[in-house]
Coordinates of C-alpha atoms and ligand atoms in Angstrom, one line a residue:
X1 CA -19.3 -0.9 22.5
X2 CA -19.7 -4.4 21.2
X3 CA -20.4 -4.2 17.5
X4 CA -22.4 -7.4 17.5
X5 CA -24.8 -6.0 20.0
X6 CA -27.2 -3.4 18.4
X7 CA -28.0 -0.4 20.6
X8 CA -31.5 -0.5 22.0
X9 CA -34.1 1.3 19.8
X10 CA -35.5 4.5 21.2
X11 CA -39.2 4.4 22.1
X12 CA -41.2 5.4 19.0
X13 CA -42.7 8.5 20.7
X14 CA -39.4 9.8 22.0
X15 CA -38.0 12.9 20.2
X16 CA -34.2 13.0 20.5
X17 CA -32.8 16.4 21.4
X18 CA -30.3 18.1 19.1
X19 CA -27.5 18.0 21.7
X20 CA -27.1 14.2 21.8
X21 CA -24.3 12.3 20.1
X22 CA -26.7 10.3 18.2
X23 CA -28.4 10.0 14.8
X24 CA -32.2 9.8 14.7
X25 CA -33.5 7.7 11.9
X26 CA -37.2 7.4 10.9
X27 CA -38.0 4.3 8.9
X28 CA -40.8 5.6 6.6
X29 CA -41.8 2.0 5.8
X30 CA -42.9 1.5 9.4
X31 CA -42.9 5.0 11.0
X32 CA -40.6 3.7 13.7
X33 CA -37.8 5.9 15.0
X34 CA -34.4 4.8 16.0
X35 CA -31.5 6.5 17.8
X36 CA -28.1 5.4 16.7
X37 CA -25.0 6.4 18.8
X38 CA -22.3 8.5 17.2
X39 CA -18.7 8.2 18.2
X40 CA -15.8 9.8 16.3
X41 CA -18.3 11.1 13.7
X42 CA -19.1 7.4 13.0
X43 CA -22.0 5.1 13.5
X44 CA -21.7 1.4 13.8
X45 CA -23.1 -0.5 10.8
X46 CA -24.4 -3.2 13.2
X47 CA -26.6 -0.6 14.9
X48 CA -28.6 -0.5 11.6
X49 CA -29.5 -4.2 12.0
X50 CA -32.3 -3.4 14.4
X51 CA -34.1 -1.6 11.7
X52 CA -36.7 -4.1 10.4
X53 CA -40.1 -4.0 8.8
X54 CA -41.2 -7.2 10.6
X55 CA -39.9 -9.7 13.1
X56 CA -37.8 -12.3 11.3
X57 CA -36.4 -9.8 8.8
X58 CA -32.6 -9.9 8.6
X59 CA -32.4 -6.2 9.3
X60 CA -30.9 -3.3 7.5
X61 CA -27.3 -3.3 6.2
X62 CA -25.3 -0.6 4.6
X63 CA -24.2 -0.8 0.9
X64 CA -20.8 0.6 0.2
X65 CA -19.1 -0.8 -3.0
X66 CA -15.3 -0.3 -2.8
X67 CA -15.6 0.9 0.8
X68 CA -15.6 4.6 -0.2
X69 CA -17.3 5.6 3.1
X70 CA -16.8 2.6 5.5
X71 CA -14.2 2.3 8.2
X72 CA -13.3 -1.3 8.7
X73 CA -11.0 -0.8 11.7
X74 CA -9.7 1.6 14.3
X75 CA -6.1 2.3 13.6
X76 CA -3.3 4.3 15.3
X77 CA -0.7 3.9 12.6
X78 CA -1.1 6.5 9.9
X79 CA -3.2 9.8 9.7
X80 CA -4.2 11.3 6.3
X81 CA -6.1 14.4 5.7
X82 CA -6.8 14.1 2.0
X83 CA -8.3 17.6 1.7
X84 CA -5.3 19.3 3.2
X85 CA -2.7 17.0 1.8
X86 CA -1.4 15.8 5.2
X87 CA 0.3 12.5 5.8
X88 CA 1.7 11.4 9.2
X89 CA 3.1 8.2 10.5
X90 CA 2.3 7.8 14.2
X91 CA 1.8 11.5 14.4
X92 CA 5.1 12.5 12.6
X93 CA 4.7 14.6 9.4
X94 CA 6.0 12.8 6.3
X95 CA 8.0 15.8 5.4
X96 CA 10.0 15.7 8.6
X97 CA 10.6 12.0 8.4
X98 CA 11.8 12.3 4.8
X99 CA 14.1 15.1 5.7
X100 CA 15.6 13.8 8.9
X101 CA 14.9 10.1 9.2
X102 CA 16.1 6.9 7.6
X103 CA 13.9 4.1 6.3
X104 CA 14.8 1.6 9.0
X105 CA 14.1 4.2 11.7
X106 CA 10.8 5.0 10.1
X107 CA 9.9 1.3 9.8
X108 CA 10.7 0.9 13.5
X109 CA 8.4 3.9 14.2
X110 CA 5.6 2.4 12.1
X111 CA 5.8 -1.0 13.8
X112 CA 6.5 0.1 17.4
X113 CA 4.6 3.4 17.6
X114 CA 7.6 5.4 18.8
X115 CA 10.9 6.5 17.2
X116 CA 13.7 4.3 18.5
X117 CA 16.4 5.3 20.9
X118 CA 19.9 4.9 19.7
X119 CA 20.2 1.5 21.3
X120 CA 16.9 0.4 20.0
X121 CA 17.8 1.5 16.5
X122 CA 21.1 -0.3 16.7
X123 CA 19.4 -3.5 17.8
X124 CA 16.7 -3.2 15.2
X125 CA 19.2 -2.6 12.4
X126 CA 21.4 -5.4 13.5
X127 CA 18.5 -7.9 13.4
X128 CA 17.1 -6.7 10.1
X129 CA 20.5 -6.7 8.4
X130 CA 21.2 -10.2 9.9
X131 CA 18.1 -11.6 8.2
X132 CA 18.8 -10.6 4.7
X133 CA 20.1 -14.0 3.4
X134 CA 17.6 -16.3 1.8
X135 CA 17.6 -20.1 1.7
X136 CA 19.6 -21.4 -1.2
X137 CA 16.6 -23.4 -2.4
X138 CA 14.8 -20.1 -3.2
X139 CA 17.5 -19.5 -5.9
X140 CA 16.4 -22.8 -7.5
X141 CA 12.9 -21.6 -7.3
X142 CA 13.8 -18.3 -9.1
X143 CA 15.7 -20.3 -11.7
X144 CA 12.4 -21.9 -12.8
X145 CA 11.0 -18.6 -13.9
X146 CA 11.2 -17.6 -17.6
X147 CA 13.8 -15.0 -18.4
X148 CA 11.2 -12.3 -19.0
X149 CA 9.0 -13.1 -16.0
X150 CA 7.7 -9.9 -14.3
X151 CA 9.7 -9.3 -11.1
X152 CA 6.4 -8.7 -9.2
X153 CA 5.2 -12.2 -10.1
X154 CA 8.6 -13.6 -8.9
X155 CA 8.4 -11.5 -5.7
X156 CA 4.8 -12.6 -4.9
X157 CA 5.7 -16.2 -5.5
X158 CA 9.0 -16.2 -3.5
X159 CA 7.6 -14.4 -0.5
X160 CA 4.7 -16.9 -0.4
X161 CA 7.3 -19.7 -0.6
X162 CA 9.1 -18.3 2.5
X163 CA 6.1 -19.6 4.5
X164 CA 7.2 -23.1 3.7
X165 CA 10.7 -22.4 5.1
X166 CA 9.5 -20.9 8.3
X167 CA 6.6 -23.0 9.7
X168 CA 7.2 -21.3 13.1
X169 CA 5.5 -18.3 11.4
X170 CA 2.1 -19.9 11.9
X171 CA 2.4 -19.1 15.6
X172 CA 0.9 -15.6 15.0
X173 CA -0.2 -14.9 18.5
X174 CA 3.3 -15.3 19.9
X175 CA 5.0 -11.9 20.0
X176 CA 8.5 -13.4 19.7
X177 CA 7.5 -15.3 16.6
X178 CA 5.9 -12.1 15.1
X179 CA 9.1 -10.2 15.8
X180 CA 11.2 -12.9 14.2
X181 CA 9.1 -12.9 11.0
X182 CA 9.2 -9.1 11.0
X183 CA 13.0 -9.1 10.9
X184 CA 12.9 -11.8 8.2
X185 CA 10.4 -10.0 6.0
X186 CA 12.0 -6.6 6.2
X187 CA 15.4 -8.1 5.8
X188 CA 14.6 -10.5 2.9
X189 CA 12.2 -8.5 0.7
X190 CA 15.1 -6.5 -0.9
X191 CA 17.0 -9.8 -1.4
X192 CA 14.1 -11.5 -3.1
X193 CA 13.6 -8.4 -5.3
X194 CA 17.2 -8.0 -6.2
X195 CA 17.5 -11.7 -7.0
X196 CA 14.4 -11.5 -9.2
X197 CA 16.1 -8.6 -11.1
X198 CA 19.4 -10.5 -11.5
X199 CA 17.5 -13.5 -12.8
X200 CA 15.8 -11.5 -15.5
X201 CA 19.2 -10.3 -16.6
X202 CA 20.7 -13.7 -16.4
X203 CA 23.3 -12.4 -14.0
X204 CA 24.7 -14.3 -11.0
X205 CA 23.0 -13.4 -7.7
X206 CA 24.9 -10.8 -5.6
X207 CA 24.7 -11.7 -1.9
X208 CA 23.8 -9.3 0.8
X209 CA 26.6 -7.3 2.4
X210 CA 26.0 -6.7 6.1
X211 CA 28.4 -3.8 6.3
X212 CA 26.2 -1.6 4.1
X213 CA 23.1 0.4 5.0
X214 CA 19.7 -1.0 4.1
X215 CA 19.4 1.0 0.8
X216 CA 23.1 0.6 -0.1
X217 CA 22.9 -3.1 0.4
X218 CA 19.9 -3.3 -1.9
X219 CA 21.8 -1.3 -4.6
X220 CA 24.7 -3.7 -4.0
X221 CA 22.6 -6.8 -4.6
X222 CA 21.1 -5.2 -7.8
X223 CA 24.1 -3.7 -9.4
X224 CA 27.4 -5.2 -8.1
X225 CA 29.4 -6.8 -10.9
X226 CA 33.2 -7.6 -10.4
X227 CA 34.1 -5.2 -7.7
X228 CA 35.1 -6.8 -4.4
X229 CA 33.2 -4.2 -2.4
X230 CA 30.2 -2.2 -3.6
X231 CA 30.2 1.5 -2.9
X232 CA 26.8 3.2 -3.4
X233 CA 26.7 6.8 -4.7
X234 CA 25.6 8.7 -1.5
X235 CA 23.0 10.8 -3.4
X236 CA 21.4 7.7 -4.9
X237 CA 21.6 5.8 -1.6
X238 CA 19.8 8.7 0.2
X239 CA 17.3 9.2 -2.6
X240 CA 16.3 5.5 -2.4
X241 CA 16.1 5.7 1.4
X242 CA 13.7 8.7 1.2
X243 CA 11.6 7.0 -1.5
X244 CA 11.4 4.0 0.9
X245 CA 10.3 6.3 3.7
X246 CA 7.6 7.8 1.5
X247 CA 6.2 4.4 0.5
X248 CA 6.5 2.8 4.0
X249 CA 2.8 3.1 5.0
X250 CA -0.5 4.5 3.8
X251 CA -3.3 3.3 6.0
X252 CA -6.3 1.4 4.6
X253 CA -5.3 1.2 0.9
X254 CA -6.0 -1.8 -1.4
X255 CA -2.9 -3.8 -0.3
X256 CA -3.2 -3.1 3.4
X257 CA -6.8 -4.1 3.2
X258 CA -5.7 -7.3 1.4
X259 CA -3.1 -7.9 4.2
X260 CA -5.7 -7.4 6.9
X261 CA -8.4 -9.4 5.1
X262 CA -6.2 -12.4 4.3
X263 CA -4.4 -12.1 7.7
X264 CA -7.8 -12.2 9.4
X265 CA -8.1 -15.9 8.5
X266 CA -5.0 -16.3 10.8
X267 CA -2.7 -17.5 7.9
X268 CA 1.0 -16.9 8.4
X269 CA 2.4 -13.5 7.6
X270 CA 4.4 -14.6 4.5
X271 CA 1.2 -15.8 2.8
X272 CA -0.6 -12.6 3.8
X273 CA 2.3 -10.4 2.5
X274 CA 2.1 -12.4 -0.8
X275 CA -1.6 -11.4 -1.0
X276 CA -0.8 -7.7 -0.2
X277 CA 2.0 -7.7 -2.8
X278 CA -0.4 -9.1 -5.4
X279 CA -2.8 -6.3 -4.6
X280 CA -0.1 -3.7 -5.0
X281 CA 0.9 -5.1 -8.4
X282 CA -2.2 -3.7 -10.1
X283 CA -1.9 -0.5 -12.2
X284 CA -4.4 1.4 -10.1
X285 CA -2.2 0.9 -7.0
X286 CA 1.5 0.2 -6.8
X287 CA 1.7 -0.7 -10.5
X288 CA 0.9 2.9 -11.4
X289 CA 4.5 4.0 -11.3
X290 CA 5.3 1.5 -14.1
X291 CA 2.1 2.6 -16.0
X292 CA 3.2 6.3 -15.7
X293 CA 6.5 5.6 -17.4
X294 CA 4.8 3.6 -20.2
X295 CA 2.4 6.5 -20.6
X296 CA 5.2 9.1 -20.9
X297 CA 6.9 6.9 -23.5
X298 CA 3.6 6.5 -25.3
X299 CA 3.1 10.3 -25.4
X300 CA 6.6 10.6 -26.8
X301 CA 7.1 14.4 -26.8
X302 CA 5.9 17.6 -25.2
X303 CA 3.9 18.7 -28.2
X304 CA 1.8 15.6 -28.1
X305 CA 0.7 16.2 -24.5
X306 CA -2.5 18.3 -25.3
X307 CA -3.8 15.5 -27.7
X308 CA -3.1 12.9 -25.0
X309 CA -5.0 14.9 -22.3
X310 CA -7.9 15.4 -24.8
X311 CA -8.1 11.5 -25.0
X312 CA -8.1 11.3 -21.2
X313 CA -11.0 13.8 -21.0
X314 CA -12.9 11.9 -23.7
X315 CA -12.7 8.8 -21.4
X316 CA -10.3 6.9 -23.7
X317 CA -7.8 6.3 -20.9
X318 CA -6.8 7.5 -17.5
X319 CA -4.0 9.8 -16.7
X320 CA -1.7 7.5 -14.8
X321 CA -0.1 8.9 -11.7
X322 CA -3.1 11.3 -11.2
X323 CA -6.0 11.1 -8.8
X324 CA -6.3 9.4 -5.4
X325 CA -9.1 8.0 -3.3
X326 CA -8.2 10.0 -0.3
X327 CA -6.0 12.9 -1.6
X328 CA -8.2 15.6 -3.1
X329 CA -5.2 18.0 -3.0
X330 CA -1.5 17.6 -4.0
X331 CA -0.3 14.3 -2.6
X332 CA 2.4 15.4 -0.1
X333 CA 4.6 12.5 -1.2
X334 CA 4.6 13.7 -4.8
X335 CA 6.0 17.1 -3.7
X336 CA 9.0 15.4 -2.0
X337 CA 9.5 13.0 -4.9
X338 CA 9.6 15.9 -7.5
X339 CA 12.4 17.5 -5.4
X340 CA 14.4 14.2 -5.2
X341 CA 14.1 13.8 -9.0
X342 CA 16.3 16.8 -9.6
X343 CA 18.9 15.6 -7.1
X344 CA 19.1 12.2 -8.9
X345 CA 19.3 14.0 -12.3
X346 CA 22.3 16.0 -11.0
X347 CA 24.1 12.7 -10.6
X348 CA 22.7 10.6 -13.4
X349 CA 21.9 13.3 -16.0
X350 CA 18.5 14.8 -16.7
X351 CA 15.8 12.3 -17.7
X352 CA 14.3 13.7 -20.9
X353 CA 10.9 12.3 -20.0
X354 CA 10.7 14.9 -17.2
X355 CA 9.7 17.6 -19.7
X356 CA 6.8 15.5 -20.8
X357 CA 5.8 14.9 -17.2
X358 CA 6.0 18.6 -16.3
X359 CA 3.9 19.5 -19.3
X360 CA 1.3 16.9 -18.4
X361 CA 1.1 18.3 -14.9
X362 CA 1.0 21.9 -16.1
X363 CA -1.9 21.3 -18.5
X364 CA -3.8 19.1 -16.1
X365 CA -3.6 21.5 -13.2
X366 CA -5.1 24.3 -15.3
X367 CA -7.8 22.1 -16.9
X368 CA -11.3 22.1 -15.5
X369 CA -11.7 18.4 -16.0
X370 CA -9.0 17.7 -13.5
X371 CA -9.7 20.8 -11.2
X372 CA -13.4 19.9 -10.9
X373 CA -12.6 16.3 -10.0
X374 CA -9.8 17.3 -7.7
X375 CA -7.2 15.2 -9.6
X376 CA -3.6 16.0 -8.6
X377 CA -0.3 14.1 -9.2
X378 CA 0.1 11.3 -6.8
X379 CA 3.3 9.7 -5.4
X380 CA 3.6 7.5 -8.5
X381 CA 3.7 10.4 -11.0
X382 CA 7.4 11.2 -10.6
X383 CA 8.9 8.1 -9.0
X384 CA 9.2 6.2 -12.3
X385 CA 11.4 9.0 -13.7
X386 CA 13.8 8.7 -10.7
X387 CA 13.9 4.9 -10.8
X388 CA 14.6 5.0 -14.6
X389 CA 17.4 7.5 -14.1
X390 CA 18.8 5.2 -11.4
X391 CA 19.0 2.4 -13.9
X392 CA 15.9 0.3 -13.0
X393 CA 13.8 -1.3 -15.7
X394 CA 10.2 -0.3 -15.6
X395 CA 9.1 -3.8 -14.4
X396 CA 11.1 -3.2 -11.2
X397 CA 9.1 0.0 -10.3
X398 CA 6.3 -1.8 -8.4
X399 CA 8.9 -3.9 -6.6
X400 CA 10.5 -0.7 -5.3
X401 CA 7.1 0.1 -3.8
X402 CA 6.6 -3.3 -2.2
X403 CA 9.9 -3.5 -0.4
X404 CA 9.3 -0.5 1.9
X405 CA 5.5 -1.1 2.2
X406 CA 6.3 -4.3 4.0
X407 CA 6.7 -2.4 7.2
X408 CA 3.2 -0.8 6.9
X409 CA 1.7 -4.2 6.0
X410 CA 3.1 -5.8 9.1
X411 CA 2.0 -3.0 11.3
X412 CA -1.6 -3.2 9.9
X413 CA -1.6 -7.0 10.2
X414 CA -0.4 -6.9 13.8
X415 CA -2.9 -4.1 14.8
X416 CA -5.6 -6.3 13.3
X417 CA -4.5 -9.4 15.1
X418 CA -4.4 -7.7 18.5
X419 CA -7.6 -5.8 18.1
X420 CA -10.3 -7.7 20.2
X421 CA -13.0 -6.3 17.9
X422 CA -11.6 -7.8 14.8
X423 CA -12.7 -11.2 13.4
X424 CA -12.3 -13.0 10.1
X425 CA -13.0 -10.4 7.4
X426 CA -16.3 -11.2 5.8
X427 CA -18.5 -8.5 4.1
X428 CA -22.2 -8.9 3.4
X429 CA -23.8 -8.7 -0.1
X430 CA -27.0 -7.5 -1.5
X431 CA -28.3 -10.5 -3.4
X432 CA -30.2 -9.7 -6.6
X433 CA -29.7 -13.0 -8.4
X434 CA -32.2 -15.7 -9.3
X435 CA -34.9 -16.7 -6.9
X436 CA -35.0 -20.3 -5.6
X437 CA -35.8 -22.7 -8.5
X438 CA -35.6 -26.4 -9.1
X439 CA -32.8 -28.3 -10.8
X440 CA -33.4 -28.9 -14.5
X441 CA -32.0 -32.1 -16.1
X442 CA -29.6 -31.5 -19.0
X443 CA -32.0 -32.9 -21.5
X444 CA -34.7 -30.4 -20.5
X445 CA -32.6 -27.2 -20.7
X446 CA -33.3 -24.8 -23.5
Ligands
LIG1 N1 -7.4 10.2 -15.1 C1 -8.6 10.6 -15.5 N2 -9.7 10.7 -14.8 C2 -9.6 10.2 -13.6 C3 -8.4 9.7 -13.0 C4 -7.3 9.7 -13.8 N3 -6.1 9.3 -13.3 N4 -8.7 9.4 -11.7 C5 -10.0 9.6 -11.5 N5 -10.5 10.1 -12.6 C6 -11.9 10.6 -12.8 C7 -12.9 9.4 -12.8 O1 -13.0 8.9 -14.1 C8 -14.1 10.0 -12.2 O2 -14.7 10.8 -13.2 P1 -16.3 10.9 -13.3 O3 -16.7 11.6 -12.0 O4 -16.6 11.7 -14.5 O5 -16.8 9.5 -13.4 C9 -13.6 10.9 -11.1 O6 -12.3 11.3 -11.6 C10 -13.5 10.3 -9.8 O7 -12.6 9.2 -9.8 P2 -12.9 7.8 -9.1 O8 -12.7 6.7 -10.1 O9 -14.2 7.8 -8.4 O10 -11.7 7.8 -8.1 P3 -11.3 6.6 -7.2 O11 -11.1 7.1 -5.8 O12 -12.2 5.4 -7.3 O13 -9.9 6.2 -7.9 C11 -7.6 6.0 -8.4 C12 -8.7 6.5 -7.4 C13 -6.2 6.3 -7.8 C14 -7.8 4.5 -8.6 C15 -7.8 6.8 -9.7 O14 -7.6 8.1 -9.5 C16 -6.9 6.2 -10.8 O15 -7.2 5.2 -11.4 N6 -5.7 6.9 -11.0 C17 -4.7 6.5 -11.9 C18 -3.9 5.3 -11.3 C19 -2.9 5.8 -10.3 O16 -2.2 6.8 -10.5 N7 -2.9 5.1 -9.2 C20 -1.9 5.3 -8.1 C21 -2.6 5.8 -6.8 S1 -1.4 6.5 -5.7 C22 -0.4 5.1 -5.2 C23 -1.2 4.3 -4.3 O17 -1.3 4.6 -3.1 O18 -1.7 3.2 -4.7

């Protein structure tokens, strides 16, 4: 159905039968009846436009601040059942991908719709790994940042700067160009992130090592010092790879919406990824992992948890790492993350903050405030503890979310570009401002 073409109104005297896939609406202002088609339990907002009081009216629109009940696209990438706590990429349960897959295999799945064959995976891995180097001028760019610049600010800026190095990326409707930018983006995001980290420490940049796996190479660029060859601890390498799988995609969240919205103006993908990364930076989204760690430090000890929760219930603050727009049950990613935490602690030693986190979770899950609002731990609740144990400073936590999410952003962007129903993103508003009035000269203003 063409969304710009409203369905014909039913004749006023017609009474729709109960078996039709349609919604009957009576406009009590006029007494007119309308029959709106239903498909996939959804009506088209444009079908409301025919509802008018008089000819010449604009017609009815729907009001949905923060898009809590509005689908802005048809997607085939990720399925979430928030009530049941189900997350699937292209139909594969997150638990199976986390247990059996790798991040690069998962990124391929998200982008291509199918798991790769062995040859496809080798080819994909080769191309990603061979696009990890960044132009030397980017280093000069990074050098301009203050020593305590937040790495997310550096990542947003440097990924945007990549658009100036690859003007071919503007050719967005060319599949070969899109593939090339995909290799570059997935290959270079860890390098930009690691270089931002090294800059903040004042350490020389460690270049990519193409012999290493995707997560091991990232650890190499972050942590290599004088050794000629970096060897990642296999438990930490696998833990990071699983965390990357869990963060790879999450349908129409704030940053994917930014990616689609900005990309819908047909800007190059580097600029759109910079916008998506900026959206992820906020503490209500990907910045929550950083905020959780700061909260746990703030709480300080297990005995202070009840008082902190009391403050949350009194509306003084939010419990970071809790609640989700779509999960009204335990976030399936949080379950897996909690398990990984203990594996990392076995290698790096127990993070003492885990006891505070467990106490927060225990009290919250028994408390009516959280039960009645269906607030459960989300993916960010335990990730910070793992990252901290692995040696990352808190400011790097959102960066560790942005790297893997790049695959999801590109998949959402490409799906948007190739969807003939999509156009430049442009919501409506309900205007309640001043009525038309005449300009008042500055001497006559009160
Ligand atoms: N702590 C305390 N109360 C909360 C929290 C929380 N973390 N989250 C929601 N509520 C309350 C909220 O105040 C509201 O209460 P009331 O009905 O009395 O007004 C009720 O629960 C419903 O919340 P909401 O604000 O309508 O929920 P939302 O869907 O708009 O917000 C959220 C979702 C994730 C932004 C929110 O839960 C939140 O701010 N959580 C903390 C930040 C966080 O952990 N974000 C990471 C999300 S997971 C990673 C990702 O995908 O981005």
